[in-house]
Short mmCIF file of C-alpha atoms in Angstrom, two decimals:
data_model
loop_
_atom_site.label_atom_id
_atom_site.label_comp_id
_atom_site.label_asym_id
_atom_site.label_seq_id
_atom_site.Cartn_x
_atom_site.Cartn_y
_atom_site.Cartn_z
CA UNK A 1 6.18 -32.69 -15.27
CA UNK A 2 9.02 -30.63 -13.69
CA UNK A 3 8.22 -31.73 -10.32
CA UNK A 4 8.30 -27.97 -8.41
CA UNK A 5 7.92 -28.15 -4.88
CA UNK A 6 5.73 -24.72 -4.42
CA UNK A 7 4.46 -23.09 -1.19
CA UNK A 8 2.58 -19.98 -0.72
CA UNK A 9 4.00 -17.97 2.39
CA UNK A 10 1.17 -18.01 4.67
CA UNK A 11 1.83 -14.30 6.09
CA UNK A 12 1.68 -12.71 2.85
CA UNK A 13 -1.80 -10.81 1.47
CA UNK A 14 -3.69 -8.17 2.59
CA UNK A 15 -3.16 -6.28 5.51
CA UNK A 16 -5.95 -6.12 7.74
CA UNK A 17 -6.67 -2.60 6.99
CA UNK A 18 -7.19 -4.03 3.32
CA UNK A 19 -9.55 -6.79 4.71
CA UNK A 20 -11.51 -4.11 6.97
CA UNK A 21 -12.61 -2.40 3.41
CA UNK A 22 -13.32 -5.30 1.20
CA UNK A 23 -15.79 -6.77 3.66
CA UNK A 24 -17.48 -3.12 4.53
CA UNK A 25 -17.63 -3.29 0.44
CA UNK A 26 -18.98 -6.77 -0.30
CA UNK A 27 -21.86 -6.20 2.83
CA UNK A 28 -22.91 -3.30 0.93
CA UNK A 29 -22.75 -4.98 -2.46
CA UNK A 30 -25.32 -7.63 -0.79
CA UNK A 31 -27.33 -5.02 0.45
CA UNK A 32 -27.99 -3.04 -2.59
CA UNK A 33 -26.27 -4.43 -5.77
CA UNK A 34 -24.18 -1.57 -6.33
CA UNK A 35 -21.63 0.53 -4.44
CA UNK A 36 -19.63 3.71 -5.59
CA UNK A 37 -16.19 3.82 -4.37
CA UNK A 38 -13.55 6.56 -4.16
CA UNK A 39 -10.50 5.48 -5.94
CA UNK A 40 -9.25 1.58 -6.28
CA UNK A 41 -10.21 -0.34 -3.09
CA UNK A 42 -6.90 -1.98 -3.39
CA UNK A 43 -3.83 -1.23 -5.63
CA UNK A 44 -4.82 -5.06 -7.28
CA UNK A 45 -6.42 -5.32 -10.94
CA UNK A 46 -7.39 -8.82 -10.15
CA UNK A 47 -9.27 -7.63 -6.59
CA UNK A 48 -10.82 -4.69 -8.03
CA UNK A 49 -11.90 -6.73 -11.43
CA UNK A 50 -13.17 -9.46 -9.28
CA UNK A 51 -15.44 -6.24 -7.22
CA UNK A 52 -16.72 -4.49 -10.10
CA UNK A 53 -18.23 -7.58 -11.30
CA UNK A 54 -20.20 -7.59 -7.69
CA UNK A 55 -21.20 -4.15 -8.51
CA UNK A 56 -18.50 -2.04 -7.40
CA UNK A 57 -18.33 1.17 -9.41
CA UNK A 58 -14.62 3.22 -8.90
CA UNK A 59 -15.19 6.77 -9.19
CA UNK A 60 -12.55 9.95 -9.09
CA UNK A 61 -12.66 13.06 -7.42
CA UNK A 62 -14.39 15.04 -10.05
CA UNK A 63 -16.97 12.23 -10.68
CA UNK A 64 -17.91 12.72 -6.99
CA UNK A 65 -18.35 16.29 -7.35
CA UNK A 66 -21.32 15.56 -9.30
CA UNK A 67 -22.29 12.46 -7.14
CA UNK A 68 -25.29 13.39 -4.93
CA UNK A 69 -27.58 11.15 -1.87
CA UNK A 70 -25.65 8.11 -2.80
CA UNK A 71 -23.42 5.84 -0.73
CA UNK A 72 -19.56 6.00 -1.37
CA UNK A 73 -16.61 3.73 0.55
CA UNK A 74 -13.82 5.63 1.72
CA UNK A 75 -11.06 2.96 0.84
CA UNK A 76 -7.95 2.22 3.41
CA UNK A 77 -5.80 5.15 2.13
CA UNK A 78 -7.57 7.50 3.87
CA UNK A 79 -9.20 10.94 2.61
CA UNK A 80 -8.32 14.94 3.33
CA UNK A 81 -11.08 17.13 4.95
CA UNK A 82 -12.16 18.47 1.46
CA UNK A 83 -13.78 14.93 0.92
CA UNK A 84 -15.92 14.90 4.06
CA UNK A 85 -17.15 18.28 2.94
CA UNK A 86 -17.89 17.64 -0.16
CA UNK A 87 -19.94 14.54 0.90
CA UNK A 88 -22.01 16.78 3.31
CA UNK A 89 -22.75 19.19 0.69
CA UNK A 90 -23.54 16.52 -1.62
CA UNK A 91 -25.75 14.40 0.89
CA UNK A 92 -23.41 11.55 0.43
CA UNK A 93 -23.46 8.50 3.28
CA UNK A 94 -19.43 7.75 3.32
CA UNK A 95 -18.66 4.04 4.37
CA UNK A 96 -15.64 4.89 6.04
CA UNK A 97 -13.28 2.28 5.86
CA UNK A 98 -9.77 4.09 6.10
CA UNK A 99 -7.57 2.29 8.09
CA UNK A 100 -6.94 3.02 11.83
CA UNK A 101 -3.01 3.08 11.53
CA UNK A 102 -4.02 6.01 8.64
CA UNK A 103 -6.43 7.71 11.02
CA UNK A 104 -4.57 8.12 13.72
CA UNK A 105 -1.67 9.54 11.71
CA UNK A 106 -3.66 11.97 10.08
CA UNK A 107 -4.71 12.98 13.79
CA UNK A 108 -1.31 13.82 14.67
CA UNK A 109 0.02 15.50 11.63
CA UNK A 110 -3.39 17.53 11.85
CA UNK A 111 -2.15 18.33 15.41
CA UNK A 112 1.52 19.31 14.46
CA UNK A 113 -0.14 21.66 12.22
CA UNK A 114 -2.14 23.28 14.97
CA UNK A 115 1.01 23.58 16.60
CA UNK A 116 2.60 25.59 13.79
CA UNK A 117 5.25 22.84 13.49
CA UNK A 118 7.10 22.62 10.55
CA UNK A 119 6.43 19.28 8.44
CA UNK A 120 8.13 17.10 6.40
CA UNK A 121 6.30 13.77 4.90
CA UNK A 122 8.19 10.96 3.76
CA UNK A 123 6.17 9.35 1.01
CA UNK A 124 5.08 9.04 -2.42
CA UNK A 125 4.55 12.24 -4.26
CA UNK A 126 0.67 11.66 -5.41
CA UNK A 127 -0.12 8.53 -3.56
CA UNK A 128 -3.68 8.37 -1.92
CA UNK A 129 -2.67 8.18 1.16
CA UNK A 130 -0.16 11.20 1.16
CA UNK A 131 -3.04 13.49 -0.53
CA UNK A 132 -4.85 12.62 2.67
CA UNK A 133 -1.97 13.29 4.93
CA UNK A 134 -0.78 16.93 3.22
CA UNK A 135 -5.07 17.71 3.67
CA UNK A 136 -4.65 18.00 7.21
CA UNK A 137 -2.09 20.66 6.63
CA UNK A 138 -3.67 22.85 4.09
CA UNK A 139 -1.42 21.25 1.59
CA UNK A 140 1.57 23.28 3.57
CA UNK A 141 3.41 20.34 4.30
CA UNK A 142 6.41 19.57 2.35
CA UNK A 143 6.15 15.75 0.76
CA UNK A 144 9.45 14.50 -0.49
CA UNK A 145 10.22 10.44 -1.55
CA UNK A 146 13.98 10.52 -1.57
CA UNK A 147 16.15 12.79 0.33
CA UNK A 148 17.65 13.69 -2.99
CA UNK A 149 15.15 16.20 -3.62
CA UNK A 150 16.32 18.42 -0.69
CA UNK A 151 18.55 20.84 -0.31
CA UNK A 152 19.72 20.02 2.84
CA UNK A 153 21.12 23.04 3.64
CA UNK A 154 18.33 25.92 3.26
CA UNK A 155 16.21 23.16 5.33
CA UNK A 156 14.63 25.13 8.61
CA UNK A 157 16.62 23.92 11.67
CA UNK A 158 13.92 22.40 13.22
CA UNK A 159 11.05 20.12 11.57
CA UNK A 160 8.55 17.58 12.65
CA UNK A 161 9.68 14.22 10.78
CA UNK A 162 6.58 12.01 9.82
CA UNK A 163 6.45 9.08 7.26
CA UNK A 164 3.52 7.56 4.82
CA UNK A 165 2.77 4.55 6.84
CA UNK A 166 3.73 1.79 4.02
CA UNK A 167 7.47 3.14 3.50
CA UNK A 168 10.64 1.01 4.26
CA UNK A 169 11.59 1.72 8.21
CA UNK A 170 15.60 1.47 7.35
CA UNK A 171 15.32 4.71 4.87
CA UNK A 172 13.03 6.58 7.38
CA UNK A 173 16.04 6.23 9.86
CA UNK A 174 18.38 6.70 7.30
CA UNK A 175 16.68 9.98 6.42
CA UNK A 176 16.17 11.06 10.11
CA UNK A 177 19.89 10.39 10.56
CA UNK A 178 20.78 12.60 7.10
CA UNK A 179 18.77 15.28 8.90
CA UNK A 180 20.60 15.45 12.25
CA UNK A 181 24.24 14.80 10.55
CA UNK A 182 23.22 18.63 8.44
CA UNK A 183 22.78 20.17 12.03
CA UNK A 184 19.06 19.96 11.96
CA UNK A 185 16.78 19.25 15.02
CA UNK A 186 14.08 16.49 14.16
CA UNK A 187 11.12 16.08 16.17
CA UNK A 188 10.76 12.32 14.98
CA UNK A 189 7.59 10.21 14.51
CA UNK A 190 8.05 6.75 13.37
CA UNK A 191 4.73 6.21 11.87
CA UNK A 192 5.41 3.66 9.84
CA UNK A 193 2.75 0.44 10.05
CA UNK A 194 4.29 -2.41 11.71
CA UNK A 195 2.14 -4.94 9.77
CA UNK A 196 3.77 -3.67 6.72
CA UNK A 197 7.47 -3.09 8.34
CA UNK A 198 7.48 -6.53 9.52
CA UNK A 199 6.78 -8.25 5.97
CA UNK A 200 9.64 -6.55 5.15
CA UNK A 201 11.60 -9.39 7.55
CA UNK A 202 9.86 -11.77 7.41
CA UNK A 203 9.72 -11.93 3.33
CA UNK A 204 13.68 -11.62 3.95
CA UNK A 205 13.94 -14.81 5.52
CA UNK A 206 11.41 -16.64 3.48
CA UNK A 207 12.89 -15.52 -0.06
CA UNK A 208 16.01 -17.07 0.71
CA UNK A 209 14.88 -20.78 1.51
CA UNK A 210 13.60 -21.30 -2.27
CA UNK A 211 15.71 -21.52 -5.35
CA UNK A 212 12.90 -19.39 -7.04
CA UNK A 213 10.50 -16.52 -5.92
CA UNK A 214 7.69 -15.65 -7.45
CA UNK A 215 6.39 -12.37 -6.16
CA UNK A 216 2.65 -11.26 -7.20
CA UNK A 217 1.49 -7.69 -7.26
CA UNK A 218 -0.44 -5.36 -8.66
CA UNK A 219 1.61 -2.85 -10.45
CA UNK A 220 0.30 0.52 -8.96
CA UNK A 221 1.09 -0.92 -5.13
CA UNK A 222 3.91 1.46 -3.58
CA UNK A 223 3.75 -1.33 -1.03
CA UNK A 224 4.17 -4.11 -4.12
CA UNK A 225 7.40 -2.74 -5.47
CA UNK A 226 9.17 -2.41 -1.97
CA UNK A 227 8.45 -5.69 -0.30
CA UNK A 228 9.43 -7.62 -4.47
CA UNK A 229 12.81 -5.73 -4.04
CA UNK A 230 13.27 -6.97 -0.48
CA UNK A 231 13.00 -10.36 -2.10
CA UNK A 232 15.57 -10.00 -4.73
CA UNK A 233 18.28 -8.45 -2.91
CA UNK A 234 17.71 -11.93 -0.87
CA UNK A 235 16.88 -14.12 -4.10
CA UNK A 236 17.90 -12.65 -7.45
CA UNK A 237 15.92 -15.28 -9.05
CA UNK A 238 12.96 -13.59 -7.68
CA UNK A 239 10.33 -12.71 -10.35
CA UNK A 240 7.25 -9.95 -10.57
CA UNK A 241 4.00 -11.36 -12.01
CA UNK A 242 0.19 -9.43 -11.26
CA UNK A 243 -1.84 -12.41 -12.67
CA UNK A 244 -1.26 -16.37 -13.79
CA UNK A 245 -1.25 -16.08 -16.95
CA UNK A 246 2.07 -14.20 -16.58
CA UNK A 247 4.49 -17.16 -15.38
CA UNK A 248 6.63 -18.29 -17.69
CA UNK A 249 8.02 -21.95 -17.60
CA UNK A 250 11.02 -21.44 -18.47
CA UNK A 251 11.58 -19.72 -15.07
CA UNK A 252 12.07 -22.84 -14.06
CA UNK A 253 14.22 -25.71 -13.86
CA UNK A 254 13.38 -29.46 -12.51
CA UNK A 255 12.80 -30.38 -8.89
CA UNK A 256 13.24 -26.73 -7.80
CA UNK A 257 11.75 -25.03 -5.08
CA UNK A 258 9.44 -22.33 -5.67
CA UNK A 259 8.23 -19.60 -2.92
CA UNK A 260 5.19 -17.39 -3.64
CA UNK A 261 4.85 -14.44 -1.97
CA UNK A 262 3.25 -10.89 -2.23
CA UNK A 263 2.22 -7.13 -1.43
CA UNK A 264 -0.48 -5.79 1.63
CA UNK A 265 -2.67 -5.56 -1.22
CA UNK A 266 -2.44 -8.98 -2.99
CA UNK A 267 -5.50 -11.42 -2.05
CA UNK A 268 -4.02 -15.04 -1.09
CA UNK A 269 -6.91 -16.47 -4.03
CA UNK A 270 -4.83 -14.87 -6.62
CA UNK A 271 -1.26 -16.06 -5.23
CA UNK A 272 -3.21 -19.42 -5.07
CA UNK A 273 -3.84 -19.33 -8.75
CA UNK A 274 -0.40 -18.41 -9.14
CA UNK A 275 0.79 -21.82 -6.97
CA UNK A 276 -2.01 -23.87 -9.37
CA UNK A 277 -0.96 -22.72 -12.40
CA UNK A 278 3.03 -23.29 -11.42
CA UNK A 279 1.97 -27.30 -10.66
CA UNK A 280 0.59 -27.84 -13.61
CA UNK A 281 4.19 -27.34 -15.30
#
């Protein structure tokens, strides 16, 4: 035996948004056996495997289109106003479970928009949450994920800032800053989720106090691959795994300390097989 001291960080896995949809999922599952659900609940194989065993049938866009008097979960990320149309058309009950940092941001970019404001997102070209965000704008909203893409120049000089609510807080301000430094006026809304903004510390603090970090993920969370490269710019030995079976022993040295740690999307049962499978080395 190697003897690893491991410890799970206790304010790691889902955010509560997360938690809000899972449980509206699983009462429904009880109910009837079976529940159709737009998109992955979570960005988490392991969660979503675990679900569709329950009954939980993922669905896309176009498989909705031809979904009809059926109930359908409106996961965390949020949805545009084409959804909600299509599910009256379609005499579909949505179980609404976007979260309410999501909603409300949708709110005010939808009222920016009625405002004839000018507006630039700050997130993930393609990411659920975004599609919902450019809906309330008629899809007139430019989305951008690195400041790279624009030409800072032939920007208008003045635009209503706004930001996907899991992005890193230091490169929204380093982005609002870019803007004002090219002579542009920025009507600035931090929207970022402070539940999310906060790992971001926090996982800073705790990925330094163990020789090793082992940070679990699924691989499609946006939120995953920020919060694992706040770890190793604070622990380089700091390594990725989305299930168990993917630790290797030879991570690992005797009598070292091992942290495990993850995304707003990981559930604390799967870092917890993580910590088993670790002792058994």
């Amino acid at each position: 035996m190697m003897n690893l001291k491991v410890q799970i960080d206790q304010h790691s896995g889902f955010c509560f948004g997360v938690v809000y949809a899972i449980e509206m999922a699983e009462e429904v599952l009880e109910e009837q056996g079976y529940l159709y659900c737009l998109g992955d609940i979570v960005h988490n194989d392991e969660e979503v495997n675990r679900l569709t065993k329950k009954g939980l049938k993922i669905i896309d866009h176009d498989e909705l289109k031809s979904l009809f008097n059926e109930k359908v979960l409106i996961r965390a990320h949020g949805e545009p106003p084409s959804t909600y149309e299509l599910a009256i058309n379609n005499n579909l009950t949505l179980i609404d479970a976007s979260c309410p940092v999501v909603l409300k941001l949708q709110n005010r970019i939808k009222n920016s928009f009625d405002k004839d404001e000018t507006i630039y997102i700050y997130g993930k070209h393609g990411h659920a949450e975004v599609i919902g965000l450019l809906g309330q704008t008629n899809n007139k909203a430019v989305v951008f994920q690195d400041i790279n893409e624009l030409d800072l120049p032939s920007l208008p000089k003045n635009l209503t800032l706004y930001s996907q609510t899991t992005k890193s807080t230091d490169n929204f301000y380093k982005i609002n800053e870019a803007f004002k430094e090219s002579g542009i006026e920025v009507n600035t809304n931090d929207t970022i989720c402070r539940q999310v903004s906060n790992r971001d510390k926090e996982l800073r603090i705790f990925a330094e106090k163990f020789d090793r970090i082992i940070f679990v993920s699924g691989t499609k969370s946006s939120n995953g691959k920020v919060l694992y490269n706040v770890c190793r710019e604070k622990n380089p030995n700091t390594y990725f795994v989305s299930n168990p079976d993917q630790v290797d022993i030879h991570w690992f040295t005797e009598n070292e300390t091992v942290g495990i740690c993850g995304a707003t999307s990981t559930p604390m049962w799967l870092m917890e097989q993580v910590k088993e499978r670790i002792e058994t080395f």
